[in-house]
Amino acid sequence: MVAPVAALRVVRCGGSSLHGARAVFSTDSKYLLCASGDFVKMYSVATEETLRVMGGHADLVTGIQLNPHNHMQLYSSSLDGSIKLWDFMDGIPIKTFAVGSKLLALYALASFEDSVFVVIPKGGERDTFQLVSVKLTKAAGQDLEAKELSVVLDGVDASPKCIAFGREGEYVASVKEVNLQVYFFKQKQLNRFSVSAGKTKSGNNRFTCVACHPTEDCIATGHADGKIRLWRNFCHKKEYTFSTLHWHHDTVMDLAFSVEGTCLLSGGVESVLVLWRNESNCQKDFLPRLGSAIEYISMASDGALCCTLHTDNRITIVNSNLRFAKSIQGLIKTANVKTGLVVDPRTKALVLNGEPGHLQFYCLQSDQQLFSLDIVQRQYIHQAGLNQADLVKVAFSAQGKWLATVEEREEVTDPELQLKLWFYDEETQSFKLNTRINMPHEDHITDMCFRDMDELEDDSLILVTTGRDRVFKVWAMVEDTDPEAQQSVSWSCDFVGSYHNYQATNCCFSEDGSLLAVSFEETVTVWDSVTWDLKCTFCHPPGKIRNICFGRLTCSKYLIGATDYGFLCCWNLLSCALEWSAHLNVVVLQPDPLSEHIAAVSWLSKESSLFVFKPNEPRPIYIQRNICREKIQLAAFVPRDEPETIGSEKYLWLRRSQLFFLTDAQELMTLSMKSLQERLTPSSKQLAVEENLPMTPFSLLLGKHRRQQSQENIDLGKIIVCNKREQDSPAVKELLHTPAHVLPSASFLCPVFIDSLLISKENKSAEEVADEVEMESERTEDDSDEEGDVTEMEQEDTSPVELLGEMTYKLSKSQEKELRRIRKTDYSWISAF
């Protein structure tokens, strides 16, 4: 019976926002749990490694909280209307409670045993939310309904930062616009306070966040003008007081009290974490330059660590003394990915726009940033409406030895352009700037590419750029004759080409590098890359050429082009004629560098569809309609480390490379026959368990035993011939195999056991070994030849069994005698020659 082939499905593999909800530390502060899209991720605080990816929600996760009655369990809420209870150490969902309404925030308190608090939309009213208590039933089963809701507060804000519980759940505080509500559970009393509305001379008083003191009746509120107010005596409606702290120049994004309540942490758009001591303006410390605006602040239960979640998908872990400890960087989301998705040939990382003026190298396996390369090398100023230099184009050479970047700055009159060539330094393991070219074109650069040939010969490496100035330029390496220059080679313009004064839009080289295709509006031109002669032109009106690429391997004689009028064309370079065309609105055209396959993504009627085809066959090999809800913006094939084992023929195009695509919502997707949990490495799954083992002699012995077992599993089927007597310890055997009631005293066993652990001196010199062999030979010289023959026959009989594994050959007695005789012979006379 043939096993059914797994269906190909779209899997969100990374790029999800890490600041969608407040992060949570485990009780021992070894792990950090945070929401990432519709998953919950668990990171190791020590190694920053992703240990668990818990998936099961059908929509974005909006809140996570440790179970206050079992610290090995975790609650999570989602927009899909469910609350899940997890065993996060094993990544197993224990229960799912269906609430039936969108859940926007989650709070769990120890004083409420069977209930959690969530924020839900108010029925029948738009943009109105309420805080409700949800009773979680203890009935048997995994999928349960939680329909018993009780309203606590009306008219609350949808943000989780706008609600906080104080004094172990004695009261709850909620802020929205310029109003503060405080509800006391025991007294069932609700007090409302407000500050002056609108922008005044003193600033904008609108509330942005709230935090409650853990032990005292004190509420801290953050405001849009950067001020922090500390409210006291709020149990009385008219006798309340507040004091003001002010350092932030813009909106206070989040607040958090320390575990003891002696310190208050605040963060905002300044990328600075501020520590306020004793509620005083004079006693404050700073941790600056955290990279981007602080979205959330979380404290560990033991007070030793805190973490900040940033708008650029970074998690920063900070010590209690406000010292930087660890940083976990996800995929940085930018408003517009101008560079496209490019694959680094060295690390197989995705390379795209990161921080302003930077390139981010993003690891697909760990969903974390490897490193960031500063291209613009200028200080970025956070000011709206200010034109600053931005990175727009990037290209790698075939082996990743050279990197080309284009940066531009919009000006009213003329744009400011720079083309930079970077060389990879093996010693420093980073890119170094080799050549800077100011204004390589008179107008914006539209595309660029390297010639993919053998980089061992520098003469074959060239770069082509196309621009709106209606020309394409060829850049080649030349020897630098300047004696003061730090490098031996630099780049200069070698050729300038044009076609009927049309704008150059796209360019690409053939697989062997002999031909260059450049599109000029509606026309595709093909040039000889050696003589730069125009060979032929192709045209398929109406519409301008949007994308072009050459076929590879057996399809290298074809050229593919897509127009903005919705046509996909294939031209034959040998016959210089149109091979076939299809009416398809292609927005992304991506060839696989390791096969003949080409992926085309279309956008029609708010639906993205994927078509995979070979240029020599007009019928697609694979079609996937409505591949995702958002429009696909970019795509890239990433080579696999090892070819994938695929059973179905229609999925063979994924055998050597994997297709990744980026949506308009900055979500990174891929096509896979495995779920995300199945694609986690076994070492990542085992690490969480191994970290919990106490460091005892028994745990070390157990870990060694596990490693030996795993090695035996790897070498299964191999017969390894070894002398087991040397590995067995009599002391260990006596200790482990003798019944406990007949064991001798510990004082007797201890010296024997300690001696067995000592390492014997086995690295003897060759002379000592030879002497021992000679002494042994003198004892056996009187043995009869018949006995030697019998020994030889026995050796010959047993050798086939031993030779099933590794080859081990043993000399017979007569051969050993001959070898000893030869060893005793004096060969010193040879030194005279």
PDB file of N, CA and C in Angstrom, residues 17 19 68 150 158 242 245 271 298-299 365 380 426 465 547 568 598 636 663 826:
ATOM      1  N   SER A  17       5.453  39.883  13.755  1.00  0.00           N
ATOM      2  CA  SER A  17       5.757  40.901  14.751  1.00  0.00           C
ATOM      3  C   SER A  17       5.979  40.260  16.116  1.00  0.00           C
ATOM      4  N   HIS A  19       6.240  42.199  18.776  1.00  0.00           N
ATOM      5  CA  HIS A  19       5.751  43.165  19.769  1.00  0.00           C
ATOM      6  C   HIS A  19       4.237  43.296  19.708  1.00  0.00           C
ATOM      7  N   PRO A  68      -1.025  31.431  36.998  1.00  0.00           N
ATOM      8  CA  PRO A  68      -0.548  31.778  38.351  1.00  0.00           C
ATOM      9  C   PRO A  68      -0.595  30.606  39.317  1.00  0.00           C
ATOM     10  N   SER A 150     -18.641  37.911  32.632  1.00  0.00           N
ATOM     11  CA  SER A 150     -19.189  38.974  33.479  1.00  0.00           C
ATOM     12  C   SER A 150     -18.410  40.258  33.212  1.00  0.00           C
ATOM     13  N   ALA A 158      -8.601  49.288  23.573  1.00  0.00           N
ATOM     14  CA  ALA A 158      -8.290  47.954  23.061  1.00  0.00           C
ATOM     15  C   ALA A 158      -6.848  47.547  23.315  1.00  0.00           C
ATOM     16  N   PHE A 242      -1.707  63.633  42.624  1.00  0.00           N
ATOM     17  CA  PHE A 242      -0.744  63.043  41.688  1.00  0.00           C
ATOM     18  C   PHE A 242       0.482  63.931  41.584  1.00  0.00           C
ATOM     19  N   LEU A 245       6.453  63.196  36.708  1.00  0.00           N
ATOM     20  CA  LEU A 245       7.825  62.947  36.281  1.00  0.00           C
ATOM     21  C   LEU A 245       7.920  63.248  34.792  1.00  0.00           C
ATOM     22  N   SER A 271      14.063  55.487  22.092  1.00  0.00           N
ATOM     23  CA  SER A 271      14.894  54.271  22.170  1.00  0.00           C
ATOM     24  C   SER A 271      15.758  54.282  23.420  1.00  0.00           C
ATOM     25  N   SER A 298       8.694  44.385  30.125  1.00  0.00           N
ATOM     26  CA  SER A 298       8.275  43.249  30.966  1.00  0.00           C
ATOM     27  C   SER A 298       9.325  42.999  32.029  1.00  0.00           C
ATOM     28  N   MET A 299       8.869  42.635  33.230  1.00  0.00           N
ATOM     29  CA  MET A 299       9.756  42.331  34.353  1.00  0.00           C
ATOM     30  C   MET A 299       9.683  40.850  34.675  1.00  0.00           C
ATOM     31  N   GLN A 365      16.489  29.811   9.200  1.00  0.00           N
ATOM     32  CA  GLN A 365      16.339  28.676  10.106  1.00  0.00           C
ATOM     33  C   GLN A 365      15.970  29.118  11.509  1.00  0.00           C
ATOM     34  N   TYR A 380      20.963  58.670  11.126  1.00  0.00           N
ATOM     35  CA  TYR A 380      19.584  58.850  10.694  1.00  0.00           C
ATOM     36  C   TYR A 380      18.861  59.757  11.684  1.00  0.00           C
ATOM     37  N   GLU A 426      38.151  38.055   4.288  1.00  0.00           N
ATOM     38  CA  GLU A 426      38.135  36.773   4.988  1.00  0.00           C
ATOM     39  C   GLU A 426      38.661  36.898   6.409  1.00  0.00           C
ATOM     40  N   THR A 465      24.509  48.246 -14.645  1.00  0.00           N
ATOM     41  CA  THR A 465      23.451  49.042 -14.019  1.00  0.00           C
ATOM     42  C   THR A 465      22.615  49.685 -15.122  1.00  0.00           C
ATOM     43  N   ASN A 547       9.482  42.444 -15.945  1.00  0.00           N
ATOM     44  CA  ASN A 547      10.509  41.528 -15.457  1.00  0.00           C
ATOM     45  C   ASN A 547      11.064  40.733 -16.627  1.00  0.00           C
ATOM     46  N   LEU A 568       2.790  37.150 -20.271  1.00  0.00           N
ATOM     47  CA  LEU A 568       4.023  36.431 -19.968  1.00  0.00           C
ATOM     48  C   LEU A 568       4.514  35.818 -21.274  1.00  0.00           C
ATOM     49  N   ILE A 598      10.878  28.105 -13.109  1.00  0.00           N
ATOM     50  CA  ILE A 598      10.666  29.535 -12.887  1.00  0.00           C
ATOM     51  C   ILE A 598       9.324  29.696 -12.188  1.00  0.00           C
ATOM     52  N   ALA A 636      11.923  34.762  -3.551  1.00  0.00           N
ATOM     53  CA  ALA A 636      13.309  34.338  -3.750  1.00  0.00           C
ATOM     54  C   ALA A 636      13.411  32.840  -3.543  1.00  0.00           C
ATOM     55  N   THR A 663       4.974  39.251   1.772  1.00  0.00           N
ATOM     56  CA  THR A 663       3.700  39.888   1.468  1.00  0.00           C
ATOM     57  C   THR A 663       3.760  41.381   1.786  1.00  0.00           C
ATOM     58  N   ASP A 826      71.282  -3.686  12.110  1.00  0.00           N
ATOM     59  CA  ASP A 826      71.895  -2.361  12.187  1.00  0.00           C
ATOM     60  C   ASP A 826      71.951  -1.755  10.778  1.00  0.00           C
TER      61      ASP A 826
END
